[in-house]
Structures are given as structure tokens and as C-alpha cells.
mmCIF file of C-alpha atoms in Angstrom:
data_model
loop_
_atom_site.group_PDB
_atom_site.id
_atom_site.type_symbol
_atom_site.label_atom_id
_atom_site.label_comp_id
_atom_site.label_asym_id
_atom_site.label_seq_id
_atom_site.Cartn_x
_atom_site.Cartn_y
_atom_site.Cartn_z
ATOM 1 C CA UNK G 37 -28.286 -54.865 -31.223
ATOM 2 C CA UNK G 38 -31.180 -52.778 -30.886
ATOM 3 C CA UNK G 39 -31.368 -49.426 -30.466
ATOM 4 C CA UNK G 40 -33.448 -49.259 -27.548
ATOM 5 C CA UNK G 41 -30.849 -51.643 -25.964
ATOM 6 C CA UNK G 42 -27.825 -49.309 -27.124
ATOM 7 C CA UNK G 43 -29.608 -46.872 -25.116
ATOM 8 C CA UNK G 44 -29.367 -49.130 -21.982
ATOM 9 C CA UNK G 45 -25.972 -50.366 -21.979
ATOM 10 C CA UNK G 46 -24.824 -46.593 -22.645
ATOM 11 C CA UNK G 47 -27.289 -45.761 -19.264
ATOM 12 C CA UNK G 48 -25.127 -48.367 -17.286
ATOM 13 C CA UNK G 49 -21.699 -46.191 -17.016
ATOM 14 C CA UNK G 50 -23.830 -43.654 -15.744
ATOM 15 C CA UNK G 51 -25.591 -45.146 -13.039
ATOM 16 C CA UNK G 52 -22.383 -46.889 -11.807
ATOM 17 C CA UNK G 53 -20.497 -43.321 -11.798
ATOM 18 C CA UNK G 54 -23.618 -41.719 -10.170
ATOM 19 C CA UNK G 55 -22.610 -43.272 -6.528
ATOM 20 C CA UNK G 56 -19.469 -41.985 -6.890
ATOM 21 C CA UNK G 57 -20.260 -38.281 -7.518
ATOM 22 C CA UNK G 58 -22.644 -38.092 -5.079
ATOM 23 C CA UNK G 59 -19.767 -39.443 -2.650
ATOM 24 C CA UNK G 60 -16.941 -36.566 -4.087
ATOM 25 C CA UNK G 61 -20.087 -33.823 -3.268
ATOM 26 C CA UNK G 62 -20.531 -35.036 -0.069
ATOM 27 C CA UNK G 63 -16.639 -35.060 0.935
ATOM 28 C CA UNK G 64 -16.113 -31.629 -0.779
ATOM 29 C CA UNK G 65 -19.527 -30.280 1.550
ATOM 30 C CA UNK G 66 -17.899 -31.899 4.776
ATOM 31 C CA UNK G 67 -14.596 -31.530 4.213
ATOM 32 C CA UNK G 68 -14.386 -27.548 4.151
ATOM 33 C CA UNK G 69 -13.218 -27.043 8.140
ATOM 34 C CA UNK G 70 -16.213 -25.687 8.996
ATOM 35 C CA UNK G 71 -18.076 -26.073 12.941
ATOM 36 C CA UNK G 72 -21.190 -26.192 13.873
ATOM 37 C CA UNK G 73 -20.607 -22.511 15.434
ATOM 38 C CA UNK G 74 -18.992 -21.610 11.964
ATOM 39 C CA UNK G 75 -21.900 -22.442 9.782
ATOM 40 C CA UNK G 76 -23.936 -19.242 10.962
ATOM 41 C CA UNK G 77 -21.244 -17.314 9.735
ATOM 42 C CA UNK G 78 -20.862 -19.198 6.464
ATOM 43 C CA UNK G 79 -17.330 -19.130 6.230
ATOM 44 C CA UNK G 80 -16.767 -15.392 7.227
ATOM 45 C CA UNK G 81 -14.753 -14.895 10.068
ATOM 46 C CA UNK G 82 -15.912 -13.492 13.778
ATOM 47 C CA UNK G 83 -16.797 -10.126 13.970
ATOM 48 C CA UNK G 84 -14.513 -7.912 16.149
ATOM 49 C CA UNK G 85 -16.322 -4.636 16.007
ATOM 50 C CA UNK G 86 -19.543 -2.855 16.743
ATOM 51 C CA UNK G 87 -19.829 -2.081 12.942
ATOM 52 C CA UNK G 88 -19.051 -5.658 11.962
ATOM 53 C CA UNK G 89 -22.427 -7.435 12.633
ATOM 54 C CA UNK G 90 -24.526 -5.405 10.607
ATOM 55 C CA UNK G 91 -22.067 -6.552 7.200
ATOM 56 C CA UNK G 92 -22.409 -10.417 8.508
ATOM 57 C CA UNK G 93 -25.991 -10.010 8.653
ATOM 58 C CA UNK G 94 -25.852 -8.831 4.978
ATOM 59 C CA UNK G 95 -23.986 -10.927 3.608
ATOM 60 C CA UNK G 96 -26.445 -13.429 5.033
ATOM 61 C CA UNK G 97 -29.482 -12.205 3.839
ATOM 62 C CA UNK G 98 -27.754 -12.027 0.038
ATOM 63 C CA UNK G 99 -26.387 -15.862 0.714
ATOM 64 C CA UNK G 100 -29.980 -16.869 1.392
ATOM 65 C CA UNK G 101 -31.714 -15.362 -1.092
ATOM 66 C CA UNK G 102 -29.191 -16.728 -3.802
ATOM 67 C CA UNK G 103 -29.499 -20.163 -2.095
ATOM 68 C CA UNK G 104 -33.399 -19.577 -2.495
ATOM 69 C CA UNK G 105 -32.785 -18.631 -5.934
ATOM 70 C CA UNK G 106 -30.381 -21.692 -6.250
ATOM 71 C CA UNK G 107 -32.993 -24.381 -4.948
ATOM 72 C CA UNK G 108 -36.057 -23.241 -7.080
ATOM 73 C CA UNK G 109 -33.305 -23.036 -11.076
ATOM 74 C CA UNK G 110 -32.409 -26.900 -9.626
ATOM 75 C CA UNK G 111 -36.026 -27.770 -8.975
ATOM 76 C CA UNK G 112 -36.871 -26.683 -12.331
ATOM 77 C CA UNK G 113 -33.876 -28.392 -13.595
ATOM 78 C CA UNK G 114 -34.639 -31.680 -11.509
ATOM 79 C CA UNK G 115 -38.393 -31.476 -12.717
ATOM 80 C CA UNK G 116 -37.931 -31.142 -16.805
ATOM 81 C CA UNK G 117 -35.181 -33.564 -16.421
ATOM 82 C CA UNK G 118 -37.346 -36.231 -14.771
ATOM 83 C CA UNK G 119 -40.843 -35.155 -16.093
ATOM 84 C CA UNK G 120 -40.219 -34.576 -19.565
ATOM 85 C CA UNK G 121 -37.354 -36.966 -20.678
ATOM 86 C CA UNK G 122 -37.959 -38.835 -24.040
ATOM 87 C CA UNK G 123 -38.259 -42.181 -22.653
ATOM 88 C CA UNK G 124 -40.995 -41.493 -20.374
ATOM 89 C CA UNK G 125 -43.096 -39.443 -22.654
ATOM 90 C CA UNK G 126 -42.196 -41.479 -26.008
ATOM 91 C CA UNK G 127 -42.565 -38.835 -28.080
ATOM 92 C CA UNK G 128 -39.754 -37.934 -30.432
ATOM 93 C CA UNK G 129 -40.415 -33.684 -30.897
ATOM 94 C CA UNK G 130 -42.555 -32.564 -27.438
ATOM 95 C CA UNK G 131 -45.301 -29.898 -28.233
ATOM 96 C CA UNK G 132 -43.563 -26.775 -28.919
ATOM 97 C CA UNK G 133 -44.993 -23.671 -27.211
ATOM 98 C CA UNK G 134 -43.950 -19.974 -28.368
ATOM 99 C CA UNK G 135 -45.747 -17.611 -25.751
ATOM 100 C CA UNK G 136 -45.885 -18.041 -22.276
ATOM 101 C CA UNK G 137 -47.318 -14.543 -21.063
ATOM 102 C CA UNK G 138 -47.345 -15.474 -17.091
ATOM 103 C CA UNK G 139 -43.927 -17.253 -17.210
ATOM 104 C CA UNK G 140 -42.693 -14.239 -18.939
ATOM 105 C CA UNK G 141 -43.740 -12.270 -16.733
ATOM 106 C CA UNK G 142 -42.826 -14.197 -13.900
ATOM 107 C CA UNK G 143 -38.922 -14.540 -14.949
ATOM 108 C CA UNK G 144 -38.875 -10.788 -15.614
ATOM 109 C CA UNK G 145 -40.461 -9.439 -12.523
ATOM 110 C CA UNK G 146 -39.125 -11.786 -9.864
ATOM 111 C CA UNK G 147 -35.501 -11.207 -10.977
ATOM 112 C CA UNK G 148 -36.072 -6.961 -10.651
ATOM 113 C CA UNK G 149 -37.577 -7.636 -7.066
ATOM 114 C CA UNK G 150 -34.728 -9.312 -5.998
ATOM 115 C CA UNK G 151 -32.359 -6.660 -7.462
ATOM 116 C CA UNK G 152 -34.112 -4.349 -5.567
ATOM 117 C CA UNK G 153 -34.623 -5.620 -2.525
ATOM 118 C CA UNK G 154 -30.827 -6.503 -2.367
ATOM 119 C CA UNK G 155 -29.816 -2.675 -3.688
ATOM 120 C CA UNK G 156 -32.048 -1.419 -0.612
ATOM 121 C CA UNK G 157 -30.361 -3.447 2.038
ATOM 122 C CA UNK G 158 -27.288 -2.676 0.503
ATOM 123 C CA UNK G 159 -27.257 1.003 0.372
ATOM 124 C CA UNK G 160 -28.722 1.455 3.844
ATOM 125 C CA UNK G 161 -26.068 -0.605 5.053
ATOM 126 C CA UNK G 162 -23.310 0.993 3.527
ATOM 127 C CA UNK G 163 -24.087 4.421 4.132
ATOM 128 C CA UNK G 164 -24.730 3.799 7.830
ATOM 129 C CA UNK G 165 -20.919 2.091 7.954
ATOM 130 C CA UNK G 166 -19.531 5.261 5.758
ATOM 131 C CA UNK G 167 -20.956 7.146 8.956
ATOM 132 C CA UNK G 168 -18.126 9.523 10.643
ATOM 133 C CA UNK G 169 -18.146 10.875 14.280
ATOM 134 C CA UNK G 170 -17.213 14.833 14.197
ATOM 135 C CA UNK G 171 -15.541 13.422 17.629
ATOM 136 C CA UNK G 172 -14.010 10.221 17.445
ATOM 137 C CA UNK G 173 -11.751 9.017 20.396
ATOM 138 C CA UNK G 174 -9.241 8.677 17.827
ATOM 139 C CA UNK G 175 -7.943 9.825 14.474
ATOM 140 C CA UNK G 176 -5.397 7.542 12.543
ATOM 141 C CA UNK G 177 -3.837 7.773 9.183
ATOM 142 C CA UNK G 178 -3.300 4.740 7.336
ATOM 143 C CA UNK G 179 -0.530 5.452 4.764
ATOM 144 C CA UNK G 180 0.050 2.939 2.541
ATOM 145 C CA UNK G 181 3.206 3.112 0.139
ATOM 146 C CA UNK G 182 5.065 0.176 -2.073
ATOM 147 C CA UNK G 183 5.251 -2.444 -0.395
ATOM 148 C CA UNK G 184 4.053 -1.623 3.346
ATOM 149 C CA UNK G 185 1.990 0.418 5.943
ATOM 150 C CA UNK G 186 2.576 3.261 8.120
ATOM 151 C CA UNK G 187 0.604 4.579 10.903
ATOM 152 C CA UNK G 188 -0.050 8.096 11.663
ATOM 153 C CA UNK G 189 -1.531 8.538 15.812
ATOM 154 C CA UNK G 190 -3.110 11.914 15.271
ATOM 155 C CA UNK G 191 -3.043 12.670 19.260
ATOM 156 C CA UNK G 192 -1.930 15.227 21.437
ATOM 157 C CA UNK G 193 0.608 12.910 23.041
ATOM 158 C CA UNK G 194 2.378 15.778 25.406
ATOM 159 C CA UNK G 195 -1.629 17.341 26.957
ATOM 160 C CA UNK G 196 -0.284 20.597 25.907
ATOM 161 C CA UNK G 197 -3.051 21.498 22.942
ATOM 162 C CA UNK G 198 -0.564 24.448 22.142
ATOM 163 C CA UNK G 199 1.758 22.586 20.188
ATOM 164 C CA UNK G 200 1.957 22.290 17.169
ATOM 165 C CA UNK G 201 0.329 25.784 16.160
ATOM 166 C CA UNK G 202 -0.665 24.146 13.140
ATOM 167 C CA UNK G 203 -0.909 20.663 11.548
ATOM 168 C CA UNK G 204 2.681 19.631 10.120
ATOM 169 C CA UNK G 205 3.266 19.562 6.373
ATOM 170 C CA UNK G 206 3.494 15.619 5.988
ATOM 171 C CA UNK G 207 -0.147 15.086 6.342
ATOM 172 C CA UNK G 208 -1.296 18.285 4.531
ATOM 173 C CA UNK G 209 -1.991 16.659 1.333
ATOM 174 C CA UNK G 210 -5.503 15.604 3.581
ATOM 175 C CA UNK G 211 -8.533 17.389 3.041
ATOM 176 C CA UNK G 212 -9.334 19.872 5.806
ATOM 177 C CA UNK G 213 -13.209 17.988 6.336
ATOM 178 C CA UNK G 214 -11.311 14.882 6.397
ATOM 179 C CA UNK G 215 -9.172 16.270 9.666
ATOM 180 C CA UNK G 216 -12.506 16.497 11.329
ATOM 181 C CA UNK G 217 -12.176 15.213 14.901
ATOM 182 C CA UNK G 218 -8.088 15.917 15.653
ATOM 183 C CA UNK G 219 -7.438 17.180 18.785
ATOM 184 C CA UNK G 220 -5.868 20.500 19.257
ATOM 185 C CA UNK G 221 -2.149 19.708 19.532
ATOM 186 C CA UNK G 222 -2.115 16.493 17.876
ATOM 187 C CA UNK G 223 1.580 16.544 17.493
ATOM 188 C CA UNK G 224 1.537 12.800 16.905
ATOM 189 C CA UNK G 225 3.544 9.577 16.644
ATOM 190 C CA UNK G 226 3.967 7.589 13.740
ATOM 191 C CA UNK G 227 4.987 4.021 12.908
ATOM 192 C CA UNK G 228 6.576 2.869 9.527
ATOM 193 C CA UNK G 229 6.740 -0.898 8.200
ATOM 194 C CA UNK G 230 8.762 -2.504 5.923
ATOM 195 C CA UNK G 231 7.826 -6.375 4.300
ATOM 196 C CA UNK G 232 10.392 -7.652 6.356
ATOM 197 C CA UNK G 233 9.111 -6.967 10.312
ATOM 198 C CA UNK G 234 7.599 -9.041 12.226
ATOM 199 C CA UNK G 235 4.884 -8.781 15.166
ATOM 200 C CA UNK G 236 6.945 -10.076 18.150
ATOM 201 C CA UNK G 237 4.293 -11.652 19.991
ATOM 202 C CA UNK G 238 3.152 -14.078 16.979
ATOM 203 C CA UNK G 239 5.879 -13.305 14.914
ATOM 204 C CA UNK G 240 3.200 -12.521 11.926
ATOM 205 C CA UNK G 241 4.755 -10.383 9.147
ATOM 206 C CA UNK G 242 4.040 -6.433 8.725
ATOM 207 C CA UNK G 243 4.080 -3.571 11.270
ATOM 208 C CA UNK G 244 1.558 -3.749 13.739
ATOM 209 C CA UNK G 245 -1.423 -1.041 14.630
ATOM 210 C CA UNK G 246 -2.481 -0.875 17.819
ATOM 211 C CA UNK G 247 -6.261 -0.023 18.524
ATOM 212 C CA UNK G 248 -7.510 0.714 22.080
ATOM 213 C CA UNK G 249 -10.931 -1.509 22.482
ATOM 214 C CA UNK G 250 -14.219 -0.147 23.439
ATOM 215 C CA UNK G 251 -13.184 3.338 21.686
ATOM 216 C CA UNK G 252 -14.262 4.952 18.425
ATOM 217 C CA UNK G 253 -11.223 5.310 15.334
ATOM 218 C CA UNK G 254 -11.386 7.023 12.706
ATOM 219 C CA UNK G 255 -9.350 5.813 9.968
ATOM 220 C CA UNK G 256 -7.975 8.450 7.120
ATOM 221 C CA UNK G 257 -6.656 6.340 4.588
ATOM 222 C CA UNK G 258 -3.731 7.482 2.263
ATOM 223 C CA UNK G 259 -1.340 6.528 -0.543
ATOM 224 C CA UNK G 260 2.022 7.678 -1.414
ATOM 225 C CA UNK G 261 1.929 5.631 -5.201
ATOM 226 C CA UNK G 262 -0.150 3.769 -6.784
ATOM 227 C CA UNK G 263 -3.837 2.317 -5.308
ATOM 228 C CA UNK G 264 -3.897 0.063 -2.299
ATOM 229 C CA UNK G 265 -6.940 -1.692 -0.336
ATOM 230 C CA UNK G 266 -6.722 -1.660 3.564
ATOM 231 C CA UNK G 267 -8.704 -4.833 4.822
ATOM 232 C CA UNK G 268 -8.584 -5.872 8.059
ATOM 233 C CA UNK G 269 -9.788 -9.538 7.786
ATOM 234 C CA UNK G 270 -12.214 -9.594 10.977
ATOM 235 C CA UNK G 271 -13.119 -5.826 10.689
ATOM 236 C CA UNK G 272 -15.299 -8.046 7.231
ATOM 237 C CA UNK G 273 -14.942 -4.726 5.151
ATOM 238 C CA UNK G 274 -11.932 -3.359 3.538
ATOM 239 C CA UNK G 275 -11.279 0.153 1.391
ATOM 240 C CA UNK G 276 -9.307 1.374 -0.879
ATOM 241 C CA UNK G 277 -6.320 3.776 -0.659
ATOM 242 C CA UNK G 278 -6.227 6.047 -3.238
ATOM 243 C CA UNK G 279 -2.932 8.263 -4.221
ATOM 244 C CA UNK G 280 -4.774 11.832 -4.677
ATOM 245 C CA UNK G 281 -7.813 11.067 -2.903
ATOM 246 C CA UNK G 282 -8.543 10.813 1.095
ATOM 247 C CA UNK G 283 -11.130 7.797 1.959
ATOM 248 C CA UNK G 284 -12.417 7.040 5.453
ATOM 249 C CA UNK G 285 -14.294 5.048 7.727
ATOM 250 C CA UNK G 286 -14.874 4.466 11.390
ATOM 251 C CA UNK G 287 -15.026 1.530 13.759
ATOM 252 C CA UNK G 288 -15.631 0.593 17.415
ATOM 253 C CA UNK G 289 -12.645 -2.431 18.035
ATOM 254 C CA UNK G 290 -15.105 -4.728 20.780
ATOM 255 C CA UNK G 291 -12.592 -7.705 20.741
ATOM 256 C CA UNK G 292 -8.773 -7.858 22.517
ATOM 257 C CA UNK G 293 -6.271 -9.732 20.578
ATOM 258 C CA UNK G 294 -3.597 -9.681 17.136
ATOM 259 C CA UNK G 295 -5.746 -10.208 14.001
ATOM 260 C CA UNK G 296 -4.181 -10.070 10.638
ATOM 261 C CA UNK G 297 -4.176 -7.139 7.895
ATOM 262 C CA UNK G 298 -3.618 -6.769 4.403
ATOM 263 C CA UNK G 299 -3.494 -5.347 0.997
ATOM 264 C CA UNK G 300 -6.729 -6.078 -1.192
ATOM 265 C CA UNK G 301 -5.485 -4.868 -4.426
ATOM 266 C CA UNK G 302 -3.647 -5.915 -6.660
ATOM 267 C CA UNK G 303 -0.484 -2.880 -6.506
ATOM 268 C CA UNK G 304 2.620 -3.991 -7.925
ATOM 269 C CA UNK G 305 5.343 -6.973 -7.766
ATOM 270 C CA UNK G 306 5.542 -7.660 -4.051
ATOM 271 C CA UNK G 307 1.700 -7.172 -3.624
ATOM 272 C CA UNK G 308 1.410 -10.276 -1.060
ATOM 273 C CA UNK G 309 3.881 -8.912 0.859
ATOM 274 C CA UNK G 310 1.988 -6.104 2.297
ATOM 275 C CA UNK G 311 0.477 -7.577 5.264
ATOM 276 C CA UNK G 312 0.163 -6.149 8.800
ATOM 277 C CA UNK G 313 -0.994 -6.643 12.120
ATOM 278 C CA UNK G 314 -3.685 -4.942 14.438
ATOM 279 C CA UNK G 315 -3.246 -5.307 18.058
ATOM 280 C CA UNK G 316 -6.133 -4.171 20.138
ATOM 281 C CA UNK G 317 -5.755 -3.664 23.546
ATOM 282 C CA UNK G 318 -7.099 -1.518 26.473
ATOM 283 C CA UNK G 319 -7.501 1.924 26.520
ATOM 284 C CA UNK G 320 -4.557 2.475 28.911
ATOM 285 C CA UNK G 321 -2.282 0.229 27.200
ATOM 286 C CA UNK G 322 -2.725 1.907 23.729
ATOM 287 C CA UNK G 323 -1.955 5.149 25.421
ATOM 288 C CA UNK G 324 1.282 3.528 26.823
ATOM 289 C CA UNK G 325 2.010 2.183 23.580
ATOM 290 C CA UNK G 326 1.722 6.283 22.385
ATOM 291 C CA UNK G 327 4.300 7.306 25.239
ATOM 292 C CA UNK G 328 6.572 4.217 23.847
ATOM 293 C CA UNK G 329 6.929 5.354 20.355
ATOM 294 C CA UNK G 330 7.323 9.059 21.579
ATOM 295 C CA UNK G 331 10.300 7.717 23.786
ATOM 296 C CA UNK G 332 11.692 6.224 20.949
ATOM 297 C CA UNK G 333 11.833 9.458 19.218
ATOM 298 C CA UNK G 334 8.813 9.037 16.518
ATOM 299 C CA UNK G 335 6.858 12.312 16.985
ATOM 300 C CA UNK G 336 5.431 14.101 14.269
ATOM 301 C CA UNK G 337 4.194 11.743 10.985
ATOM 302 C CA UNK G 338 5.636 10.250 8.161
ATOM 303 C CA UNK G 339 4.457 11.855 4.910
ATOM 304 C CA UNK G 340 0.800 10.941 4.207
ATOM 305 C CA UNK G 341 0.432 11.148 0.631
ATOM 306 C CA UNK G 342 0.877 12.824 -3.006
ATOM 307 C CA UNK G 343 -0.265 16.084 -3.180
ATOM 308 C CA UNK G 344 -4.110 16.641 -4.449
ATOM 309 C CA UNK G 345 -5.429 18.424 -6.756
ATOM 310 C CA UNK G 346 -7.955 21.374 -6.158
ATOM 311 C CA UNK G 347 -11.045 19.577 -7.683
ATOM 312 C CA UNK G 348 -10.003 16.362 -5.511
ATOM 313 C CA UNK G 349 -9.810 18.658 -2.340
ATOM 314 C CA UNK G 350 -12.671 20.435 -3.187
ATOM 315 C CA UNK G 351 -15.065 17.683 -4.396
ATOM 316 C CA UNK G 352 -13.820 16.465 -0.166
ATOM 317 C CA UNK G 353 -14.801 19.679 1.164
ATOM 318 C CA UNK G 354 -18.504 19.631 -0.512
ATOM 319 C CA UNK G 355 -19.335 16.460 0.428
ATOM 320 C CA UNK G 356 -19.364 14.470 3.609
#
């Protein structure tokens, strides 16, 4: 046999497998879940706060300019592959070229604008959601400890700013800047999961935290061990919990409902376990919910974290 018929006959399995990949893409591309309404979103779930839009809209932006990025590499790919294959051209070695000055250029340049457009959008974004009120509507402490979450309400449950004369020893291990925005009298109410509870509505595993909707919360976020990540799915952010350091952030809750919570990092054996809940609901039902923990006799808080040390609490102090 030739070789130029070799070549065929070892072209035919090709072509004959070529249907059937193009078939497997196309089930893999429609068989994902997805909606119409979905698509916008590519894949990211629906935003539930005033904060959340402007991280969709990001991660947007950075999908379409690595699908731009995507389409011209496979053009180029597509084009060599068709233009310059050996049986069209006949020619055994193709002209070899060793300087290309503009394409040089080109590949170097276009890659460092798109770093830096990215990095701009980026940092603007994130230091706008880093943002803290002096005066939030709320201040809670997210604890979280091996292998669950507590919840420190830093409010003044009883009205009477007079008590406590000062802020109780469990959450002293928190910077003083950090406090910024707890009422007078926040004597407080606490609530304390273990990997066994349930929420009783949806019976989804984890404690529950309840956020009041249309209202600002600030979250102080604390660890008792080793390094968790709080990440609320629909909140579309998460951060980490840090034993000896105090993180926070601030959101707006815009959406009632139960959405689902849980550890992002990797912390130990029962690591999947630590899930929660976040319930938000009116204004006047998360104050009831307050009263209904007080009733049931959790004042105060549970310990917020390990003690930190003086360049951790002072580094806090310095900076915002």
C-alpha cells in the first residue's frame, strides 16, 4: 500500500469518531441544569444582598474576557491547523521564521493589559466590599471552633445601655477598632452549634443565624483553633476566620428566606460537617428571635477566640 493511502485509511477512524465528540460536547454544554434566567449568572447563584451584585458583575467581566481570550488561542489554533497542515501545503519542512518583532510584541503587551485591567476592577471592588459602617444596625460575631459555628448578637437586648459597664471577657480577645459600632449595653445573646442540629423548618444541618432584612450587619469573624472560612453561598463571597486575628465585613441581607452556610477551608477531620444556616427575616422578627434566646437563658457570649498577641492587636488598631 502506498503511503499516501496509509495516510487515508488512518484519517477514516477519525472522521467517524469526529460525530461522536461533537455529540458528547454538546450533551456535556446542555446537560449542566442551567435556565435561560441562569445563564446571566453563569452558574453563580442569586444574589441576596446589596453588596452581592457588584461581585456577580465581576466575576462576569473576568468570565468574558477569558472567554474572549479563549475564542481568539482557538482561532489561532483552528487557523494553523487548517491553513498550514502538510497535505495542503505539500511541503515537508514549512519556512522557518526566527523573529517576529510585532507578534512579540503583541503576545507580551496584550497579556499585561489584561492583567491590569482585571487587577483594577479587582481592587476597587474589593476594597469597596471590605467597607465598614462606624454604625451598623448590627454587630455579630461569628465564632467558629472544631467542628461548628456560634453566634455572638452584640445588642443591647434589655434598652438599658447601663449594663454591662464594660464588654464581658469572652469576646475581649477582639480588637477594640474592630468593636466599632456596639451599642452601649450590648449585653448580648449568643447561639452555639454542634454538627449534629438541624434547622427545623428545612431540617438542613448546622445552627442557624438569623439576619433581619433591609438592615446593615457587621460581621466580626473569630476562631477558637485552627483557620476556618465563613461563606455564605448566596452572600457570593466568603472569608476566612483566623485564630489570633479579627477579620470583618459588612452586608445589607435584601432577600427573606433559609440559605445555606459553610466552612471554605479545609480545617480538620470533620471539615464537611461544618455547615449552617442563615435565616433572614424582618426586622421585628429578628428582634423577637433576640427576646427568644434571652428567655431561654443565653445572655452574655460564648468565648470568641484565642487570645492575640500585641503586634496582632496593634497592627488592628493602625489600620482600618
Amino acid at each position: 500500500m502506498s503511503p499516501n493511502g496509509s495516510d487515508r485509511s488512518s484519517r477514516r477512524p477519525m472522521r467517524r469518531k469526529l460525530p461522536q465528540a461533537l455529540a458528547a460536547g454538546l450533551v456535556l454544554v446542555t446537560a449542566t441544569g442551567c435556565t435561560y434566567e441562569d445563564f446571566p449568572r453563569l452558574g453563580m447563584p442569586t444574589p441576596i444582598t446589596e453588596e452581592a451584585p457588584r461581585i456577580l458583575s465581576l466575576w462576569q467581566g473576568s468570565w468574558a474576557a477569558a472567554l474572549a481570550v479563549g475564542v481568539l488561542v482557538w482561532g489561532l489554533i483552528l487557523w494553523s491547523v487548517i491553513f498550514h497542515r502538510r497535505s495542503r501545503t505539500k511541503v515537508e519542512v514549512p519556512r522557518q521564521t526566527r523573529y517576529n518583532m510585532p507578534i512579540e510584541a503583541l503576545y507580551t503587551v496584550v497579556p499585561l493589559i489584561i492583567v491590569s485591567v482585571l487587577f483594577y476592577f479587582t481592587a476597587r471592588d474589593e476594597s469597596e466590599l471590605l467597607k465598614t459602617s462606624k454604625e451598623p444596625d448590627h454587630v455579630i460575631n461569628v465564632v467558629g471552633y472544631q467542628w461548628s459555628w456560634g453566634f455572638n448578637y452584640m445588642e443591647d437586648v434589655d434598652g438599658d445601655p447601663a449594663t454591662p459597664g464594660t464588654l464581658p471577657k469572652e469576646v475581649s480577645a477582639i480588637a477594640e477598632k474592630k468593636l466599632e459600632g456596639v451599642p452601649e449595653g450590648a449585653e448580648g445573646v449568643y447561639d452555639a452549634g454542634t454538627p449534629g442540629d438541624r434547622n427545623p423548618q428545612n431540617g438542613n444541618p448546622g445552627p442557624t443565624l438569623w439576619l433581619p432584612k433591609g438592615e446593615s450587619v457587621k460581621f466580626i469573624l473569630t476562631s477558637r483553633d485552627v483557620i476556618h472560612s465563613f461563606w455564605v453561598v448566596p452572600f457570593l463571597m466568603k472569608q476566612d476566620v483566623i485564630p489570633g486575628h479579627t477579620n470583618q465585613f459588612q452586608v445589607t441581607p435584601e432577600k427573606e428566606g433559609t440559605y445555606m452556610g459553610k466552612c471554605a477551608e479545609l480545617c480538620g477531620v470533620d471539615h464537611a460537617r461544618m455547615l449552617f444556616n442563615v435565616k433572614i427575616v424582618s426586622p421585628e422578627r429578628y428582634q423577637q428571635h433576640l427576646k427568644d434566646l434571652a428567655e431561654k437563658g443565653q445572655t452574655g457570649y460564648i468565648p470568641a477566640g484565642i487570645t492575640q498577641s500585641d503586634a496582632a492587636k496593634n497592627a488592628e488598631t493602625n489600620n482600618p
